[in-house]
Coordinates of C-alpha atoms in Angstrom, one line a residue:
Chain A
M4 CA 118.2 -8.9 -170.9
T5 CA 114.9 -9.9 -172.5
D6 CA 112.0 -7.5 -172.2
Y7 CA 109.1 -9.8 -171.3
R8 CA 106.6 -7.0 -171.3
D9 CA 107.5 -6.1 -174.9
L10 CA 107.4 -9.8 -175.8
S11 CA 103.8 -10.1 -174.5
L12 CA 102.8 -6.9 -176.3
Q13 CA 104.3 -8.2 -179.6
G14 CA 102.6 -11.6 -179.4
L15 CA 99.2 -10.5 -178.2
W16 CA 98.7 -7.2 -180.1
K17 CA 101.4 -5.4 -182.1
N18 CA 102.7 -8.4 -184.0
N19 CA 99.8 -10.7 -183.6
P20 CA 100.4 -13.8 -185.8
A21 CA 96.9 -13.8 -187.2
L22 CA 95.9 -10.1 -187.3
V23 CA 99.2 -8.5 -188.2
Q24 CA 101.5 -11.1 -189.7
L25 CA 98.5 -12.8 -191.3
L26 CA 100.1 -16.2 -190.8
G27 CA 98.4 -19.5 -190.4
L28 CA 95.3 -18.3 -192.2
C29 CA 94.4 -21.7 -193.6
P30 CA 93.5 -23.3 -190.2
L31 CA 92.3 -20.0 -188.9
L32 CA 89.6 -19.7 -191.6
A33 CA 88.9 -23.4 -191.9
V34 CA 88.2 -24.5 -188.3
T35 CA 86.7 -21.4 -186.7
A36 CA 83.0 -22.4 -187.4
T37 CA 82.6 -22.8 -183.6
F38 CA 84.2 -21.3 -180.5
I39 CA 85.3 -24.7 -179.2
N40 CA 86.9 -25.8 -182.5
G41 CA 88.8 -22.5 -182.5
L42 CA 89.9 -22.9 -178.9
G43 CA 91.0 -26.5 -179.5
L44 CA 93.2 -25.7 -182.5
G45 CA 94.5 -22.6 -180.7
I46 CA 95.7 -24.7 -177.7
A47 CA 97.2 -27.3 -180.0
T48 CA 99.1 -24.6 -181.9
T49 CA 100.2 -22.9 -178.7
L50 CA 101.6 -26.2 -177.3
V51 CA 103.5 -26.9 -180.6
L52 CA 104.8 -23.3 -180.6
I53 CA 106.2 -23.5 -177.1
G54 CA 107.8 -26.9 -177.7
S55 CA 109.3 -26.0 -181.0
N56 CA 110.5 -22.6 -179.8
V57 CA 112.3 -24.1 -176.8
T58 CA 113.9 -26.9 -178.8
V59 CA 115.0 -24.7 -181.6
S60 CA 116.5 -22.3 -179.1
L61 CA 118.4 -25.2 -177.3
V62 CA 119.9 -26.4 -180.6
R63 CA 120.5 -22.9 -182.1
N64 CA 124.2 -23.0 -181.6
V65 CA 124.7 -26.6 -182.8
V66 CA 122.7 -26.4 -186.1
R67 CA 124.6 -25.1 -189.1
N68 CA 123.0 -22.2 -190.8
E69 CA 122.7 -24.0 -194.2
I70 CA 120.4 -26.7 -192.9
R71 CA 118.5 -24.9 -190.2
I72 CA 115.1 -24.8 -192.0
P73 CA 114.9 -28.6 -192.5
V74 CA 115.9 -29.1 -188.9
F75 CA 113.3 -26.6 -187.7
V76 CA 110.6 -28.3 -189.8
M77 CA 111.5 -31.7 -188.3
I78 CA 111.4 -30.4 -184.8
I79 CA 108.0 -28.8 -185.4
A80 CA 106.7 -32.0 -187.1
A81 CA 107.8 -34.0 -184.0
F82 CA 105.8 -31.7 -181.7
V83 CA 102.8 -31.7 -184.0
T84 CA 102.9 -35.5 -183.9
I85 CA 103.0 -35.5 -180.1
V86 CA 100.0 -33.1 -179.9
Q87 CA 98.1 -35.1 -182.5
L88 CA 98.6 -38.4 -180.6
L89 CA 97.6 -36.6 -177.4
M90 CA 94.4 -35.3 -178.9
N91 CA 93.7 -38.6 -180.4
A92 CA 94.0 -40.2 -177.0
Y93 CA 92.2 -37.6 -174.8
T94 CA 89.9 -35.5 -176.9
Y95 CA 88.9 -37.9 -179.6
D96 CA 85.8 -36.1 -180.7
L97 CA 87.7 -32.8 -181.2
Y98 CA 90.4 -34.7 -183.0
L99 CA 87.8 -35.9 -185.4
A100 CA 86.2 -32.5 -185.8
L101 CA 89.5 -30.7 -186.5
G102 CA 90.6 -33.5 -188.8
I103 CA 93.4 -32.7 -191.3
F104 CA 94.0 -29.3 -189.7
I105 CA 95.9 -30.9 -186.7
P106 CA 98.7 -32.4 -188.9
L107 CA 98.6 -29.2 -191.0
I108 CA 99.8 -27.3 -187.9
V109 CA 103.3 -28.3 -189.3
T110 CA 102.7 -26.0 -192.2
N111 CA 101.5 -23.1 -190.1
C112 CA 103.9 -20.3 -191.1
A113 CA 103.5 -18.6 -187.7
I114 CA 105.4 -21.5 -186.1
I115 CA 108.4 -21.7 -188.5
G116 CA 108.3 -17.9 -188.5
R117 CA 108.9 -17.7 -184.8
A118 CA 111.5 -20.4 -184.9
E119 CA 113.4 -18.6 -187.6
A120 CA 112.8 -15.0 -186.4
F121 CA 113.0 -15.4 -182.6
A122 CA 113.8 -18.8 -181.2
S123 CA 117.0 -19.3 -183.2
K124 CA 118.5 -16.1 -181.9
N125 CA 117.4 -16.1 -178.2
P126 CA 117.9 -18.2 -175.1
P127 CA 115.3 -21.0 -174.2
L128 CA 113.4 -19.1 -171.5
A129 CA 112.7 -16.1 -173.7
A130 CA 111.8 -18.4 -176.6
A131 CA 109.4 -20.3 -174.4
Y132 CA 107.8 -17.0 -173.3
D133 CA 107.6 -15.8 -176.9
G134 CA 105.9 -19.1 -177.8
I135 CA 103.3 -18.7 -175.1
M136 CA 102.5 -15.1 -176.1
M137 CA 102.4 -15.8 -179.8
G138 CA 100.3 -18.8 -179.2
L139 CA 97.9 -16.9 -177.0
G140 CA 97.6 -14.1 -179.6
F141 CA 96.8 -16.7 -182.2
T142 CA 94.3 -18.5 -179.9
A143 CA 92.6 -15.3 -179.0
V144 CA 91.8 -14.5 -182.7
L145 CA 90.7 -18.1 -183.3
V146 CA 88.4 -18.0 -180.3
I147 CA 86.9 -14.5 -181.1
L148 CA 86.4 -15.5 -184.8
G149 CA 84.9 -18.8 -183.8
G150 CA 82.6 -17.2 -181.3
M151 CA 81.4 -14.6 -183.7
R152 CA 80.7 -17.1 -186.4
E153 CA 79.0 -19.5 -184.0
I154 CA 76.7 -16.8 -182.6
L155 CA 75.7 -15.5 -186.0
G156 CA 75.5 -18.8 -187.8
A157 CA 73.9 -21.1 -185.2
G158 CA 72.8 -18.8 -182.3
T159 CA 74.8 -20.8 -179.8
L160 CA 78.1 -20.4 -177.9
F161 CA 80.3 -23.2 -176.5
A162 CA 78.5 -25.9 -178.5
G163 CA 80.4 -29.1 -178.3
A164 CA 82.4 -28.0 -175.2
D165 CA 82.4 -31.7 -174.1
R166 CA 84.7 -32.5 -177.0
L167 CA 87.5 -30.5 -175.4
F168 CA 86.7 -30.6 -171.7
G169 CA 85.1 -34.0 -171.3
S170 CA 81.6 -34.9 -170.1
V171 CA 81.6 -32.2 -167.4
A172 CA 81.1 -29.7 -170.1
K173 CA 78.0 -31.4 -171.7
H174 CA 75.7 -28.6 -170.6
W175 CA 77.9 -25.6 -171.2
T176 CA 76.2 -24.8 -174.5
I177 CA 74.5 -21.4 -174.3
T178 CA 71.7 -21.0 -176.8
L179 CA 71.3 -17.3 -177.5
F180 CA 68.5 -17.6 -179.9
A181 CA 66.8 -20.5 -181.8
T182 CA 65.9 -19.9 -185.4
E183 CA 64.5 -22.0 -188.2
N184 CA 66.6 -19.9 -190.6
P185 CA 70.2 -19.9 -189.4
F186 CA 72.5 -17.4 -191.1
I187 CA 74.5 -20.1 -192.9
L188 CA 76.9 -17.6 -194.5
A189 CA 78.6 -17.0 -191.2
I190 CA 79.4 -20.8 -191.0
L191 CA 80.5 -21.0 -194.6
P192 CA 84.1 -20.1 -195.6
P193 CA 83.1 -16.6 -196.9
G194 CA 81.9 -15.9 -193.4
A195 CA 85.4 -16.6 -192.1
F196 CA 86.9 -14.2 -194.6
L197 CA 84.4 -11.5 -193.8
G198 CA 84.8 -12.0 -190.1
M199 CA 88.6 -11.9 -190.4
G200 CA 88.5 -8.7 -192.4
L201 CA 86.2 -7.1 -189.8
L202 CA 88.6 -8.1 -187.0
I203 CA 91.6 -6.7 -188.8
A204 CA 89.6 -3.5 -189.5
V205 CA 88.6 -3.2 -185.8
K206 CA 92.3 -3.7 -184.7
N207 CA 93.4 -1.1 -187.2
T208 CA 90.8 1.4 -185.9
I209 CA 91.9 0.9 -182.3
D210 CA 95.5 1.4 -183.3
A211 CA 94.6 4.6 -185.2
K212 CA 92.7 5.8 -182.1
L213 CA 95.6 5.0 -179.8
A214 CA 98.1 6.7 -182.2
S215 CA 96.0 9.9 -182.3
K216 CA 95.6 9.8 -178.5
E217 CA 99.4 9.5 -178.1
K218 CA 99.9 12.4 -180.4
A219 CA 97.2 14.6 -178.9
P220 CA 99.1 15.7 -175.7
A221 CA 102.0 17.0 -177.9
V222 CA 99.8 19.5 -179.7
K223 CA 98.1 20.6 -176.4
A224 CA 99.1 24.0 -175.3
E225 CA 100.9 24.2 -172.1
R226 CA 98.6 25.2 -169.2
A227 CA 99.3 28.6 -168.1
R228 CA 99.6 29.0 -164.3
V229 CA 97.1 31.6 -163.2
T230 CA 97.0 30.9 -159.5
A231 CA 99.7 30.5 -157.0
E232 CA 98.5 27.0 -155.9
S233 CA 98.4 23.9 -158.1
Chain B
M25 CA 76.5 33.3 -230.1
K26 CA 78.0 32.7 -226.7
L27 CA 81.8 32.0 -226.6
S28 CA 83.0 30.1 -223.7
L29 CA 86.4 31.1 -222.4
S30 CA 86.8 28.2 -219.9
S31 CA 89.5 25.6 -220.3
S32 CA 88.7 22.0 -221.5
P33 CA 86.6 19.9 -221.3
H34 CA 84.2 21.9 -223.4
Q35 CA 81.6 19.2 -223.9
R36 CA 79.7 18.7 -220.7
V37 CA 77.9 15.5 -219.6
K38 CA 74.3 16.3 -219.7
R39 CA 73.2 14.0 -216.9
D40 CA 74.5 13.6 -213.4
T41 CA 74.4 10.4 -211.4
G42 CA 71.1 11.2 -209.8
Q43 CA 69.4 11.8 -213.1
V44 CA 70.7 8.5 -214.6
M45 CA 69.7 6.5 -211.6
R46 CA 66.2 8.1 -211.6
L47 CA 65.8 7.3 -215.3
V48 CA 66.7 3.7 -214.6
I49 CA 64.2 3.6 -211.8
Y50 CA 61.5 5.0 -214.1
A51 CA 62.3 2.4 -216.7
M52 CA 61.8 -0.4 -214.1
L53 CA 58.3 0.8 -213.5
P54 CA 56.5 -1.2 -216.2
G55 CA 58.2 -4.4 -215.0
M56 CA 57.4 -3.7 -211.4
L57 CA 53.8 -2.9 -212.2
A58 CA 53.5 -6.2 -214.1
Q59 CA 55.1 -8.0 -211.3
S60 CA 52.8 -6.6 -208.6
V61 CA 49.7 -7.0 -210.7
I62 CA 50.5 -10.7 -211.4
F63 CA 52.1 -11.7 -208.2
G64 CA 50.5 -9.5 -205.6
W65 CA 51.5 -6.7 -203.2
G66 CA 54.5 -8.5 -201.7
M67 CA 57.0 -7.0 -204.1
L68 CA 55.9 -3.4 -203.4
I69 CA 56.1 -3.9 -199.7
Q70 CA 59.6 -5.5 -200.1
A71 CA 60.5 -2.4 -202.2
T72 CA 59.5 -0.1 -199.4
I73 CA 61.4 -2.1 -196.8
A74 CA 64.5 -2.4 -199.1
V75 CA 64.6 1.3 -200.1
V76 CA 64.1 2.6 -196.6
S77 CA 66.7 0.3 -195.1
A78 CA 69.1 1.1 -197.9
L79 CA 68.8 4.8 -197.3
V80 CA 69.1 4.4 -193.5
I81 CA 72.1 2.0 -193.7
E82 CA 73.9 4.2 -196.3
G83 CA 73.2 7.3 -194.1
I84 CA 74.7 5.6 -191.0
I85 CA 77.8 4.3 -192.8
L86 CA 78.3 7.7 -194.4
F87 CA 78.0 9.3 -191.0
L88 CA 80.6 6.8 -189.6
R89 CA 82.9 7.5 -192.5
K90 CA 82.4 11.2 -192.1
R91 CA 81.3 11.6 -195.7
P92 CA 78.7 14.1 -197.1
I93 CA 75.4 12.3 -196.3
E94 CA 72.9 14.4 -198.2
R95 CA 74.8 14.5 -201.5
T96 CA 75.2 10.7 -201.6
L97 CA 71.7 9.9 -200.5
T98 CA 70.2 12.0 -203.2
D99 CA 72.1 10.3 -206.0
Y100 CA 69.5 7.6 -205.9
S101 CA 72.0 4.8 -206.2
A102 CA 71.0 3.3 -202.8
V103 CA 67.3 3.6 -203.9
L104 CA 68.1 1.7 -207.1
T105 CA 70.0 -1.0 -205.2
G106 CA 67.1 -1.4 -202.9
L107 CA 64.6 -1.7 -205.7
L108 CA 66.8 -4.2 -207.6
I109 CA 67.0 -6.3 -204.4
A110 CA 63.2 -6.1 -203.9
I111 CA 62.4 -7.3 -207.4
S112 CA 64.8 -10.2 -207.2
I113 CA 63.8 -11.8 -203.9
P114 CA 60.6 -13.8 -203.3
P115 CA 57.8 -11.3 -202.4
T116 CA 57.0 -13.1 -199.2
L117 CA 60.5 -13.1 -197.7
P118 CA 60.6 -12.2 -194.0
W119 CA 61.5 -8.6 -193.6
W120 CA 64.6 -9.1 -191.6
M121 CA 66.1 -11.2 -194.3
T122 CA 65.5 -8.3 -196.8
V123 CA 67.3 -6.0 -194.3
I124 CA 70.3 -8.4 -194.0
G125 CA 70.5 -8.4 -197.8
V126 CA 70.4 -4.7 -198.0
F127 CA 73.0 -4.4 -195.3
F128 CA 75.4 -6.6 -197.3
A129 CA 74.7 -4.7 -200.5
I130 CA 75.2 -1.2 -199.0
A131 CA 77.6 -1.7 -196.1
V132 CA 79.8 -4.5 -197.3
A133 CA 79.6 -4.6 -201.1
K134 CA 79.5 -0.8 -201.6
Q135 CA 80.7 1.3 -198.6
V136 CA 83.5 -1.1 -197.4
Y137 CA 85.0 -0.8 -200.9
G138 CA 84.8 3.0 -200.8
G139 CA 81.3 3.9 -201.8
L140 CA 79.6 4.5 -205.2
G141 CA 82.2 4.2 -208.0
F142 CA 84.6 2.0 -206.1
N143 CA 82.5 -1.1 -205.7
L144 CA 84.0 -4.2 -207.4
F145 CA 80.8 -6.1 -207.4
N146 CA 77.2 -5.3 -208.1
P147 CA 75.8 -4.6 -204.7
A148 CA 72.3 -5.9 -205.4
M149 CA 73.6 -9.2 -206.6
I150 CA 75.9 -9.5 -203.6
A151 CA 72.8 -9.1 -201.5
Y152 CA 71.0 -11.7 -203.5
V153 CA 73.8 -14.3 -203.3
V154 CA 74.3 -13.7 -199.5
L155 CA 70.6 -14.3 -199.0
L156 CA 70.5 -17.3 -201.4
I157 CA 73.3 -19.2 -199.7
S158 CA 72.3 -18.2 -196.2
F159 CA 68.5 -18.9 -196.5
P160 CA 68.2 -21.3 -199.4
A161 CA 64.7 -22.5 -198.3
A162 CA 63.1 -19.1 -197.8
M163 CA 64.7 -17.8 -201.0
S164 CA 63.1 -20.4 -203.2
L165 CA 59.6 -19.9 -201.9
W166 CA 57.9 -18.1 -204.8
L167 CA 54.1 -17.8 -204.8
P168 CA 52.3 -18.8 -208.0
P169 CA 50.7 -16.0 -210.0
A170 CA 47.4 -14.8 -208.7
S171 CA 45.6 -16.4 -211.7
H172 CA 46.7 -19.9 -210.6
A173 CA 46.7 -19.6 -206.8
S174 CA 43.8 -21.0 -204.8
V175 CA 44.3 -18.5 -202.1
S176 CA 45.8 -15.2 -203.2
P177 CA 47.2 -12.9 -200.5
D178 CA 45.8 -9.3 -200.6
F179 CA 47.7 -6.3 -199.3
F180 CA 47.3 -7.0 -195.6
D181 CA 47.9 -10.7 -196.1
S182 CA 51.2 -9.8 -197.8
L183 CA 52.1 -7.3 -195.1
S184 CA 51.4 -9.8 -192.4
L185 CA 53.3 -12.6 -194.3
I186 CA 56.4 -10.5 -194.5
F187 CA 56.3 -9.4 -190.9
T188 CA 54.9 -12.4 -189.1
G189 CA 55.2 -15.3 -191.5
F190 CA 51.5 -15.9 -191.6
T191 CA 48.6 -14.3 -193.5
T192 CA 45.8 -12.6 -191.6
S193 CA 43.8 -15.8 -191.9
G194 CA 46.7 -17.9 -190.7
Y195 CA 48.2 -19.5 -193.8
D196 CA 51.9 -19.7 -194.2
V197 CA 53.9 -19.4 -197.4
T198 CA 54.1 -23.1 -198.1
Q199 CA 50.3 -23.4 -197.9
L200 CA 49.9 -20.5 -200.2
K201 CA 52.1 -22.2 -202.7
T202 CA 49.6 -24.9 -203.0
I203 CA 47.4 -24.4 -206.0
A204 CA 44.1 -26.2 -206.6
D205 CA 44.1 -30.0 -206.1
G206 CA 46.8 -29.8 -203.4
V207 CA 49.6 -29.5 -206.0
T208 CA 52.3 -27.1 -205.0
M209 CA 53.7 -24.9 -207.7
A210 CA 57.3 -23.7 -208.1
T211 CA 58.7 -21.2 -210.6
P212 CA 59.0 -22.4 -214.2
L213 CA 62.8 -22.7 -213.9
D214 CA 62.5 -24.6 -210.6
T215 CA 59.8 -26.9 -212.1
V216 CA 62.0 -27.9 -215.0
K217 CA 65.1 -28.3 -212.8
T218 CA 63.5 -30.5 -210.2
G219 CA 61.6 -32.3 -213.0
L220 CA 64.9 -33.3 -214.6
T221 CA 66.2 -34.7 -211.4
Q222 CA 63.1 -36.9 -211.1
G223 CA 63.2 -38.2 -214.6
V224 CA 60.6 -35.8 -216.0
T225 CA 61.9 -34.4 -219.3
Y226 CA 61.8 -30.7 -220.2
T227 CA 59.0 -31.2 -222.7
E228 CA 56.9 -33.1 -220.1
S229 CA 57.5 -30.3 -217.6
L230 CA 56.1 -27.8 -220.1
M231 CA 52.7 -29.6 -219.7
K232 CA 52.6 -28.7 -216.0
P233 CA 50.1 -26.0 -214.8
V234 CA 52.9 -23.4 -214.2
F235 CA 53.2 -23.1 -218.0
D236 CA 49.5 -22.7 -218.6
G237 CA 48.4 -19.4 -220.0
G238 CA 51.9 -18.1 -220.7
V239 CA 52.4 -15.6 -223.6
F240 CA 54.6 -18.2 -225.2
D241 CA 54.7 -21.9 -224.8
A242 CA 58.0 -21.9 -222.9
A243 CA 57.4 -18.9 -220.7
G244 CA 55.6 -19.6 -217.5
A245 CA 52.3 -18.1 -216.8
G246 CA 52.8 -14.5 -215.6
W247 CA 56.6 -14.8 -215.7
G248 CA 56.7 -14.2 -219.4
I249 CA 54.7 -11.0 -219.2
V250 CA 56.9 -9.7 -216.4
S251 CA 60.0 -10.4 -218.5
L252 CA 58.5 -8.6 -221.5
A253 CA 57.6 -5.6 -219.3
Y254 CA 61.2 -5.4 -218.2
L255 CA 62.3 -5.8 -221.8
L256 CA 60.1 -2.8 -222.7
G257 CA 61.6 -0.6 -220.0
G258 CA 65.1 -1.8 -220.9
L259 CA 64.6 -0.8 -224.6
V260 CA 63.5 2.7 -223.5
L261 CA 66.8 2.9 -221.5
V262 CA 68.8 1.9 -224.6
K263 CA 66.8 4.4 -226.8
T264 CA 67.4 7.3 -224.4
R265 CA 71.1 6.3 -224.2
V266 CA 71.1 5.8 -220.5
I267 CA 72.7 2.5 -221.2
S268 CA 74.5 1.3 -224.3
W269 CA 73.2 -1.6 -226.2
H270 CA 76.4 -3.6 -225.9
I271 CA 75.9 -5.4 -222.6
P272 CA 72.2 -6.3 -222.9
G273 CA 72.7 -7.2 -226.6
G274 CA 75.7 -9.3 -225.9
M275 CA 74.0 -11.0 -223.0
L276 CA 70.6 -11.8 -224.7
V277 CA 72.2 -13.0 -227.9
S278 CA 74.6 -15.2 -226.0
V279 CA 71.8 -16.7 -223.8
A280 CA 69.8 -17.4 -227.0
L281 CA 72.8 -19.0 -228.8
C282 CA 74.0 -21.1 -225.9
A283 CA 70.4 -22.3 -225.2
A284 CA 69.8 -23.0 -228.9
L285 CA 73.0 -25.0 -229.1
L286 CA 72.0 -27.2 -226.1
H287 CA 68.4 -27.4 -227.3
L288 CA 69.5 -28.7 -230.7
I289 CA 71.6 -31.4 -229.0
D290 CA 68.7 -32.7 -227.0
G291 CA 65.4 -30.7 -227.3
D292 CA 63.8 -33.1 -224.8
Y293 CA 66.2 -32.3 -222.1
Y294 CA 67.5 -28.8 -222.5
G295 CA 65.2 -25.7 -222.5
S296 CA 64.6 -23.7 -225.7
P297 CA 66.1 -20.2 -226.2
L298 CA 62.7 -18.7 -225.5
F299 CA 62.4 -20.7 -222.3
H300 CA 65.7 -19.3 -221.1
L301 CA 65.1 -15.7 -222.3
L302 CA 61.6 -15.3 -220.8
N303 CA 62.0 -17.1 -217.5
G304 CA 63.8 -16.0 -214.4
A305 CA 65.7 -12.8 -214.3
V306 CA 67.4 -12.7 -217.7
M307 CA 65.6 -9.5 -218.9
V308 CA 66.0 -7.7 -215.6
G309 CA 69.6 -8.9 -215.6
A310 CA 70.5 -7.8 -219.1
F311 CA 69.1 -4.3 -218.9
F312 CA 69.1 -3.3 -215.2
I313 CA 71.7 -5.4 -213.4
A314 CA 74.6 -6.2 -215.8
T315 CA 74.6 -2.6 -217.0
D316 CA 75.6 -1.2 -213.6
P317 CA 78.0 1.5 -214.7
V318 CA 80.5 0.9 -211.9
S319 CA 81.0 -2.8 -211.8
A320 CA 80.5 -3.5 -215.5
S321 CA 83.1 -3.3 -218.3
T322 CA 83.6 0.2 -219.7
T323 CA 84.9 -0.3 -223.2
P324 CA 82.5 -1.0 -226.1
K325 CA 84.2 -4.2 -227.1
G326 CA 84.6 -5.2 -223.5
R327 CA 80.9 -4.6 -222.8
I328 CA 80.0 -7.1 -225.5
I329 CA 82.4 -9.7 -224.1
F330 CA 81.1 -8.9 -220.6
G331 CA 77.5 -9.3 -221.6
A332 CA 78.1 -12.4 -223.7
A333 CA 80.0 -14.1 -220.9
I334 CA 77.2 -13.4 -218.4
G335 CA 74.8 -15.0 -220.9
F336 CA 77.0 -18.0 -221.3
W337 CA 77.3 -18.5 -217.5
V338 CA 73.6 -18.1 -217.0
V339 CA 72.8 -21.0 -219.4
I340 CA 75.6 -23.1 -218.1
I341 CA 74.7 -22.7 -214.4
R342 CA 71.0 -23.0 -215.0
T343 CA 71.5 -26.2 -216.9
F344 CA 74.3 -27.9 -215.0
G345 CA 74.5 -26.1 -211.7
G346 CA 72.7 -26.6 -208.4
Y347 CA 70.5 -23.4 -208.5
P348 CA 67.6 -22.8 -210.9
D349 CA 68.6 -19.3 -211.8
A350 CA 72.0 -17.8 -212.2
I351 CA 72.0 -14.1 -213.0
A352 CA 73.6 -13.2 -209.7
F353 CA 76.4 -15.7 -209.9
A354 CA 77.0 -15.0 -213.5
V355 CA 77.2 -11.2 -212.9
I356 CA 79.5 -11.6 -209.9
I357 CA 81.8 -14.0 -211.8
M358 CA 82.1 -11.5 -214.6
N359 CA 82.5 -8.5 -212.3
M360 CA 85.7 -10.2 -211.2
C361 CA 86.9 -10.4 -214.8
V362 CA 86.2 -6.7 -215.6
P363 CA 89.7 -5.4 -215.0
L364 CA 91.1 -8.1 -217.3
I365 CA 88.5 -7.4 -220.0
D366 CA 89.0 -3.7 -219.8
Y367 CA 92.8 -4.1 -220.0
Y368 CA 92.6 -6.1 -223.2
T369 CA 89.9 -4.1 -225.0
R370 CA 91.2 -0.6 -224.5
P371 CA 90.2 1.4 -227.5
R372 CA 93.0 2.7 -229.8
V373 CA 94.3 6.1 -228.7
Y374 CA 93.2 8.7 -231.3
G375 CA 96.1 9.3 -233.8
K376 CA 97.8 6.1 -233.1
S377 CA 97.6 3.7 -236.0
V378 CA 97.0 0.0 -235.4
A379 CA 100.2 -0.8 -237.3
H380 CA 102.2 1.6 -235.1
A381 CA 100.9 0.0 -232.0
K382 CA 101.8 -3.4 -233.3
R383 CA 105.3 -2.5 -234.3
K384 CA 106.0 -1.5 -230.7

C-alpha cells in the first residue's frame, strides 16, 4: 500500500527536488528573475513530471532493464514537446520569455530521477501522485526564489502575469516600491545563486529546529504527580 | 636571565590581530587625509556610515551565530573593512547603498564563510563589486577635485547629498560634476576610457582639464597626490613589517611592466605606466587591499605571483574590459586562485633537500 502522506512530505519538503536533491538547478537559477516566469516553468515541469511518471510506470514491466534510460528519455521528450507546443499556442509571451528553458526541461535531472527512482518501481496512481508532489515542491522553490528576486531587483510582484493568465491579469502587478536605482544584482545570475543558498540555509535551519524539538521531550524529566487529581 | 619552562612555541608573535588592523588603519590616514582635502568631506562621512554599519551588522550576525561579540568587534577587522569600502566608493553615494555594500562585505563575504580567517574573498572588494554591478550609474559619479569644480560641496552639502541626494542649495551630483563652461568631468581613467570609444586618443585625452595640475603628466589632478599619499602609508607598513613587500612589489612591478609593454606597442592608444600606477586604486589596492592576510596567498613566492597576477589583470581589464578600474575584479579573480598558488609554492620543509623531494 502506498503511503500518500509520506509521498507528499517527501516531494514538498524532505526530498524537495530543488532544495535537497539540488536537481534541475539550471532552469531554476536561469528563469527565476520574476515570480511569473518561475511559476510558468514550475507548472510546465510539473505537467511533464506527471505525464512521464505515469507513462514510465505503465510501461515499467515491458521495458527491458538494459534500455530503460533511453526509453525514459524519449517518453520525457515527448511530454516536453507536448507542453512546449501547448505553451506556444496558449501562452505565447511566456513561451518567448522562457525560451530555451522549455525544451531544456528534458534534461532536468529531477524528472529522469523520479522516473528511475520511483515511477519505474511503482503503480501508475502512486507515480502520478509522486509526480504532482515533486512538481509542486519544485514549483514552490521556483516561485519563492522568483518572488524574492523580483521584489529585491525590481520592487514589483506578479509583473507580466498576463503572459501566463491572459489579459485578465493585466493589472495584477503589485508595485511595492519604485526606485531609480534597482538592485540589479538580485536579477543577475549571482542573485539567483545567493537566493538559492539562502533558501537552502533557511530550510536547514528549520530542519535543525524541528529535530531539536523532537529530541527535547525525550530529555524532559517525567512530571512527578504531586496531587491526586490531574 | 629568565628561563622559560613552557613547551613550544617559544617565539611569540608580537602583534595580535587588533594591533595589526590598527596599524593598517593608521597607515591609511595620509591617503584618507589627502582624499578628503582634495575631494571634500564626502569620504569622511562615508567612512563614518561604513564603520558604524560594519560594527552593527557584525554584532548582529555574531549574536545570531552565538559567537563572542566583544572580542571580534575589538579586533578592528570590521572597522578596516568599512574604511576600505568608504575610500573606494564615490564620496556622494547615497547612504543606503553604502550600507548594502557593507552588509554584503560583513554578512555575506565574511560571516557566511565563517568569520575572520575563513573568508575566501576580500570582503571590501565583494562590497565594491556588488555595488558596482547593482548600481553602475551611481558608482561612477565621482566629483571633480575641489580645485576644478565650479561648485564645491562643503560639509553640510556632502551630508545632505549622501542622505537626500541634493545639496543644501538644491544641486544634485550630476550638476556638481559640471565644471566651469558646462563641461562635466569624469575620473582620469573614465575620461581616457570613454575618449577611446569616441575616437579620442589617449594622448588627446591627456589634454583635458581632468589632467591639469597633476603631479605628473599622466596622473589626474588630485588623484595623483592621493595615490602618492597611499603609497607613503603603504611604505610605512612594509617598513614596520605589518605587510611583506612581496604582494605590493609584485603588483606594482607587474602593472608597470604590462602597461609599458602596451604603451610601447601604441603610445597613442594605451596609457603609460605612470598613468596606470597613479590613477584609480592601484596604490590602495597594492598596499591595503591585496595584502589582506586572510584572502591573499601566504607563501613568499606565492605572494609575488599573487601580486603580479593582480597587476596583470588590472591592466588587462582597464584596457580591454568594460569598466574603467579593475582592482576589485582583479583581487577577486586572484582570491579564487590562492589555494592553487599556495599548493604549488609551498616552501621546502626544513631538512628536506630539493634533490630528495624530486627523487620522490
